[in-house]
Short mmCIF file of C-alpha atoms and ligand atoms in Angstrom, two decimals:
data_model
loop_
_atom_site.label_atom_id
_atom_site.label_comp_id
_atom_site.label_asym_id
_atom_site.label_seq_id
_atom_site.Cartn_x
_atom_site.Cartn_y
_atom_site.Cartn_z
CA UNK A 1 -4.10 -9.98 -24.51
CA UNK A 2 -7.16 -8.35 -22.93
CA UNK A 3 -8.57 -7.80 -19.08
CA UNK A 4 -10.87 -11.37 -19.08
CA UNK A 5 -6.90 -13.12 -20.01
CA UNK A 6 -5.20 -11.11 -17.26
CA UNK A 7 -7.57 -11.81 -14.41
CA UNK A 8 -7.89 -15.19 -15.21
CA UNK A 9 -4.12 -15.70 -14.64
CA UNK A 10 -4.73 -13.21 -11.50
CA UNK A 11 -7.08 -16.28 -10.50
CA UNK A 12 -5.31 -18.87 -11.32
CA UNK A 13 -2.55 -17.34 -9.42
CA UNK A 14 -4.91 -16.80 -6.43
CA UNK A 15 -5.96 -20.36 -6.15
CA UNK A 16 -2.75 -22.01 -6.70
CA UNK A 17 0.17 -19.79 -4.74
CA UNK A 18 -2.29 -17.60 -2.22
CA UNK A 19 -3.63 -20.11 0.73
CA UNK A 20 -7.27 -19.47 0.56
CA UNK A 21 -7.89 -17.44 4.19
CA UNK A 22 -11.00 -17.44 5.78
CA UNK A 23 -10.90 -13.92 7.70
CA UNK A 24 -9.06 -11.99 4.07
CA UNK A 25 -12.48 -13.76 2.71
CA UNK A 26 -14.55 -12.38 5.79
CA UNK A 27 -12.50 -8.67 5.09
CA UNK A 28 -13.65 -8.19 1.38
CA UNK A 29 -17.16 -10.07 1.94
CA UNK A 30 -17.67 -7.08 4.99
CA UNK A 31 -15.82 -4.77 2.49
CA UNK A 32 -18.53 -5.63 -0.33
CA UNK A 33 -21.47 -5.57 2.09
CA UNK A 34 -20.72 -1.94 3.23
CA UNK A 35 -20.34 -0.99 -0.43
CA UNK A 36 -16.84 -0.10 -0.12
CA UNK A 37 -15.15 0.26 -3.26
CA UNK A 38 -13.36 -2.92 -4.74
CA UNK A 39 -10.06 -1.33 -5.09
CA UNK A 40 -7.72 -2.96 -2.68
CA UNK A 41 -4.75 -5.39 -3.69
CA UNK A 42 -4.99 -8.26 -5.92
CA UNK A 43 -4.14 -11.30 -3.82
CA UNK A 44 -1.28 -11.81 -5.76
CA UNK A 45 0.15 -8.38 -5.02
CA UNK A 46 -0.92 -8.95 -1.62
CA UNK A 47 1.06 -11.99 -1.58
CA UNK A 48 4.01 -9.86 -2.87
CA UNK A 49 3.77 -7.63 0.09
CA UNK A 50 3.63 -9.99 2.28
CA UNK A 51 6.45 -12.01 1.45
CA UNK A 52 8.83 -8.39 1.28
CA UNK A 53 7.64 -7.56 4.37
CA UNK A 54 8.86 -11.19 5.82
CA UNK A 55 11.97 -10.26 3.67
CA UNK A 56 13.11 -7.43 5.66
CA UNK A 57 12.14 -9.30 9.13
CA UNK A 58 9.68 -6.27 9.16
CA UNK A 59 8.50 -5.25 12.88
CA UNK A 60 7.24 -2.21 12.22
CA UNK A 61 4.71 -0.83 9.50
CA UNK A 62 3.29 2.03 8.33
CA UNK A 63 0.32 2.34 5.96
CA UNK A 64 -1.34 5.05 3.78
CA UNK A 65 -4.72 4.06 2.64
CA UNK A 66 -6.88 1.20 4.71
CA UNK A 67 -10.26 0.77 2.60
CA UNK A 68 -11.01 -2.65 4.32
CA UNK A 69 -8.16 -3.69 5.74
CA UNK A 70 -7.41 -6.22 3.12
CA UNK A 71 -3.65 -4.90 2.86
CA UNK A 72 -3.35 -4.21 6.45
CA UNK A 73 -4.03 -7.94 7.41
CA UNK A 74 -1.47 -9.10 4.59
CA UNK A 75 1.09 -7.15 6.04
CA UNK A 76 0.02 -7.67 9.85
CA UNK A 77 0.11 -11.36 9.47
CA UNK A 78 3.86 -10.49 8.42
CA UNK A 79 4.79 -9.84 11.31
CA UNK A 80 6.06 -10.66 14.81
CA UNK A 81 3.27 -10.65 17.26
CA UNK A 82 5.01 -7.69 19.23
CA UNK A 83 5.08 -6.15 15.66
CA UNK A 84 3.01 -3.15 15.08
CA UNK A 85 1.48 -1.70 12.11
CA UNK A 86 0.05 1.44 11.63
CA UNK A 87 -2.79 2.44 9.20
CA UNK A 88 -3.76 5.97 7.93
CA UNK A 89 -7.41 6.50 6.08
CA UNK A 90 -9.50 8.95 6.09
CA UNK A 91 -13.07 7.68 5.89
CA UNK A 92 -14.28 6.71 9.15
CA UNK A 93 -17.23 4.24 7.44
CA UNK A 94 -14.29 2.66 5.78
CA UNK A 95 -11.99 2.40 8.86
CA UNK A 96 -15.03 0.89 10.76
CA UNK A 97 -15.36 -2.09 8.30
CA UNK A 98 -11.52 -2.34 8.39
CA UNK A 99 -11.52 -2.46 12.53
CA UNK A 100 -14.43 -4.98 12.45
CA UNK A 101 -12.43 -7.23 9.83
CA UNK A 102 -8.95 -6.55 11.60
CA UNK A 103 -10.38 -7.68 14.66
CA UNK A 104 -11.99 -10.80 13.61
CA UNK A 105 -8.42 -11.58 12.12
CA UNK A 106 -6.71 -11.15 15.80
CA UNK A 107 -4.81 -8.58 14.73
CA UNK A 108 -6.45 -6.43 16.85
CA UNK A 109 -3.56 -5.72 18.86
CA UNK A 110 -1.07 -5.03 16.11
CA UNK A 111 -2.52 -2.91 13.85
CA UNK A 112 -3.52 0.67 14.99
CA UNK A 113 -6.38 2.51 12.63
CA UNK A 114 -5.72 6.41 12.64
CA UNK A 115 -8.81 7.87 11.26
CA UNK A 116 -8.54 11.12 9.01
CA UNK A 117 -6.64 12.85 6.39
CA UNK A 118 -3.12 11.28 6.13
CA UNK A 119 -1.13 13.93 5.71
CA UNK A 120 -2.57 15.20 9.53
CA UNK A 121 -1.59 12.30 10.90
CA UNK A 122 2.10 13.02 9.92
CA UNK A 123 2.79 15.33 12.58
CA UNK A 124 0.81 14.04 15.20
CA UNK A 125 3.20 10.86 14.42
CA UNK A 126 6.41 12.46 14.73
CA UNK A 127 5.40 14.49 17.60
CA UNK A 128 5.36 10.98 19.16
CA UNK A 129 8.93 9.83 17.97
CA UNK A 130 7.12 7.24 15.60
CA UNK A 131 9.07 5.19 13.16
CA UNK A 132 11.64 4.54 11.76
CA UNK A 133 9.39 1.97 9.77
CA UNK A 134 10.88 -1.11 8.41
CA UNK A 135 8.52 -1.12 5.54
CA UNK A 136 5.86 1.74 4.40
CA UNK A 137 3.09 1.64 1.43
CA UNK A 138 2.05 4.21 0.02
CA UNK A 139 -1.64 3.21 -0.90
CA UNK A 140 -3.91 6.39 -0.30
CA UNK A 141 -4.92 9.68 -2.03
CA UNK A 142 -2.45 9.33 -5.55
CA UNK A 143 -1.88 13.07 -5.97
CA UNK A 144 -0.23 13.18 -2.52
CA UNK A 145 2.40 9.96 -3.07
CA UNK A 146 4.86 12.04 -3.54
CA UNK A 147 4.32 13.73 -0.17
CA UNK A 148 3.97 10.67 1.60
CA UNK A 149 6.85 9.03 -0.08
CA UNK A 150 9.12 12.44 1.39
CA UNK A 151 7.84 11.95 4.93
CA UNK A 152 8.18 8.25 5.02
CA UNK A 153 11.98 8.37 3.05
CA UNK A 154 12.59 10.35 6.71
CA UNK A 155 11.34 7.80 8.54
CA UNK A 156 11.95 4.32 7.26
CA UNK A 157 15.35 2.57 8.86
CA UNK A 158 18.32 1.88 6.18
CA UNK A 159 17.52 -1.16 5.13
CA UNK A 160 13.84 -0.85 5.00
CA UNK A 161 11.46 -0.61 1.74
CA UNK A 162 8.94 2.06 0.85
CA UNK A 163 6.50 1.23 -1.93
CA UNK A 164 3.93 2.90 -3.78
CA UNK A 165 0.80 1.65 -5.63
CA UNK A 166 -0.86 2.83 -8.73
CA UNK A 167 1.97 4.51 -10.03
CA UNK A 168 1.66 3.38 -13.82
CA UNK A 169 -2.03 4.56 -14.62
CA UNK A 170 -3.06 2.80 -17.67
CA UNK A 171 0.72 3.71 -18.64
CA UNK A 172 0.12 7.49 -18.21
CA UNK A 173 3.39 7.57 -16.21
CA UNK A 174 4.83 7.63 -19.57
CA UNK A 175 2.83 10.94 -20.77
CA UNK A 176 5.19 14.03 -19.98
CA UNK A 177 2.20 16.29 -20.74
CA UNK A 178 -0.49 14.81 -18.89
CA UNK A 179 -3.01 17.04 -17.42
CA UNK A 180 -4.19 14.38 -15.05
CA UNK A 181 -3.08 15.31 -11.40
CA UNK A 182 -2.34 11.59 -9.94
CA UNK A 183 -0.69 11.05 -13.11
CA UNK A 184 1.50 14.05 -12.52
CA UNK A 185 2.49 13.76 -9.13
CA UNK A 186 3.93 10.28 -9.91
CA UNK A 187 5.67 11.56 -12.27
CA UNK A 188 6.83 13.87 -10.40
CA UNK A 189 7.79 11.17 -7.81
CA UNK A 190 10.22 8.93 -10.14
CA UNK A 191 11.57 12.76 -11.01
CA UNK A 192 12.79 13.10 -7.09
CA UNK A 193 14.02 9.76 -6.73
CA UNK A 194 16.15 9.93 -9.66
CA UNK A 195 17.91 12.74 -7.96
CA UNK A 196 17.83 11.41 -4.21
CA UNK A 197 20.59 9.50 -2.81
CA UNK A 198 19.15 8.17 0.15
CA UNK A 199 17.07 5.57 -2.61
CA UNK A 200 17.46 2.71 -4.73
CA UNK A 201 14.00 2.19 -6.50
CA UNK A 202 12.30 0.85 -9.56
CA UNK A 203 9.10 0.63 -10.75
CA UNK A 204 7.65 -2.97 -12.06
CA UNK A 205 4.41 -3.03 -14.61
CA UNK A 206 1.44 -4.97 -13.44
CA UNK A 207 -1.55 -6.33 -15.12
CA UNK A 208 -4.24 -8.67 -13.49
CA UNK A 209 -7.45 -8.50 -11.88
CA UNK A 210 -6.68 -4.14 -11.60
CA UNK A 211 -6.26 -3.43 -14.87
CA UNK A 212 -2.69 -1.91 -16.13
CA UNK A 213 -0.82 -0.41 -13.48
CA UNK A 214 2.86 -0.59 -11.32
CA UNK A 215 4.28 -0.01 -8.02
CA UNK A 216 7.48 1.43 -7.07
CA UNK A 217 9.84 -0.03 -4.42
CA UNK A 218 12.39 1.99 -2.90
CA UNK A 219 14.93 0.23 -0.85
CA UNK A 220 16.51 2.99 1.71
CA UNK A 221 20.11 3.44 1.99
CA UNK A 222 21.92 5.28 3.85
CA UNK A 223 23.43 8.30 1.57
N1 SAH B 301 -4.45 -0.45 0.88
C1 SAH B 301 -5.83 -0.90 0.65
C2 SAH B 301 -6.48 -0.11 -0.45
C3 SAH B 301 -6.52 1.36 -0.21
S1 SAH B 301 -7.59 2.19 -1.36
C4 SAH B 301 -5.78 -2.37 0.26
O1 SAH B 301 -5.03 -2.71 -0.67
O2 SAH B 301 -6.49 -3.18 0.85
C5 SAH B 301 -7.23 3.86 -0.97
C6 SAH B 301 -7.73 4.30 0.40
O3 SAH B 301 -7.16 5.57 0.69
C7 SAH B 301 -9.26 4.49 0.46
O4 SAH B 301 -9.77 3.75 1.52
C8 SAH B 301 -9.43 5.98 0.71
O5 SAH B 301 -10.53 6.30 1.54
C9 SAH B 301 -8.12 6.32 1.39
N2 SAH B 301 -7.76 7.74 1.32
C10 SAH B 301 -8.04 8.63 0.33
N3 SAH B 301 -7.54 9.83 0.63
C11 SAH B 301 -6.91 9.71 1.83
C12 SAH B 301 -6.20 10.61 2.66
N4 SAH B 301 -6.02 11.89 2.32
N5 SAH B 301 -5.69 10.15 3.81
C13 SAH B 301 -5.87 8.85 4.17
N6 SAH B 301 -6.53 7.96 3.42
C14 SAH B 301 -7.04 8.38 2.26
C1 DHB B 302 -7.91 3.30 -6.67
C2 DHB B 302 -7.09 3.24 -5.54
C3 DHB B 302 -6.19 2.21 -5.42
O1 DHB B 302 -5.34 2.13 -4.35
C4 DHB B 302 -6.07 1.24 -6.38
O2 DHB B 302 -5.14 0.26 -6.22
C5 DHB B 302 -6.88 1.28 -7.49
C6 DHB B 302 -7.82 2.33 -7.63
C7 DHB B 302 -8.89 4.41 -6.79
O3 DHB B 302 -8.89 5.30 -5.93
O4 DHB B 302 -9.63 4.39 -7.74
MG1 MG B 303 -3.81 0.76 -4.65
#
């Protein structure tokens, strides 16, 4: 098995199960104009979310990492059209593509961009009673998962998912004396789950049109 077999299933995949969707289309052709990176969710991963999030009967969302929008529209279109989602990134030029894109989706008015470092945004959001989320993924800067995954355990409902991307690395996860820092903080992530009541989680392999790599999803229970 090699990359050209996996992203040809990742297509086949795509143009079978995923409805082809003019304004996703519009998002990564705007992404791929501004020379954003190509890094967001595979449409069947998007699909994945998508369908957990309508799962859960998800109303609320929050989001680490926008690049696009790509995700954020997946998820948005998840829910209720009082629903809100929010979406942390910290590269304004990004989070300008992904408001032009959001827009043109009519999402406008459901998802909220909040521009800079995530892990400032945390406080400004609980200084304004924010959450508890129904569903929150983790999709930003990898060394700081594990400090996003703390603050959202605290503020996701019982009930509600958290899940992280890009957890796996090329199967790094597995390598207890890796010097790589994303590599180490999700290792260091499965470490504090194991021991943390509040969560019932797994992590699930992925290959496709991204390579080798996982998420974890970490259903929250009450302790
Ligand atoms: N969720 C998107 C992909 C996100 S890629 C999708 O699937 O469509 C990761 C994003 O995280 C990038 O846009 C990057 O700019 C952003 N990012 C990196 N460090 C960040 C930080 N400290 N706070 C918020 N966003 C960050
Ligand atoms: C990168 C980020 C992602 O969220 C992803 O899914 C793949 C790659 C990156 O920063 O390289
Ligand atoms: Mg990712």
């Amino acid at each position: 098995m090699d990359q050209e077999t996996f992203s040809a299933v990742d297509e086949f995949i795509g143009a079978t199960l995923v409805a082809h969707d003019e304004d996703l289309q519009a998002a990564l052709d705007a992404a791929a104009a501004a020379g954003l990176p190509s890094i967001q969710v595979s449409p069947p991963q998007g699909k994945l979310l998508q369908l957990l999030a309508r799962l859960l009967g998800a109303r609320t969302v929050l989001e680490f990492g926008t690049l696009g929008g790509y995700s954020s529209i997946l998820l948005a279109r998840a829910l209720p059209a009082d629903g809100r989602l929010v979406t942390l990134e910290a590269n304004p030029e990004y989070a300008e593509v992904a408001r032009g894109s959001i827009e043109r989706a009519g999402l406008g008015d459901v998802v909220e961009i909040r521009v800079g470092p995530a892990l400032d945004a945390l406080p400004v959001l609980d200084g304004e009673g924010a959450g508890p989320f129904d569903l929150v993924f983790i999709d930003a800067d990898k060394v700081n998962t594990p400090n996003y995954f703390a603050w959202a355990l605290d503020h996701t409902r019982p009930g509600g998912l958290i899940i992280a991307d890009n957890v796996v690395r090329d199967g790094s996860l597995a390598e207890a004396d890796s010097e790589d820092e994303a590599t180490r903080a999700q290792r260091r992530l499965h470490e504090t789950l194991a021991g943390e009541p509040r969560i019932a989680a797994t992590t699930i392999q992925t290959v496709g049109s991204k390579g080798y790599d996982g998420f974890t999803i970490a259903l929250v229970q009450s302790a």
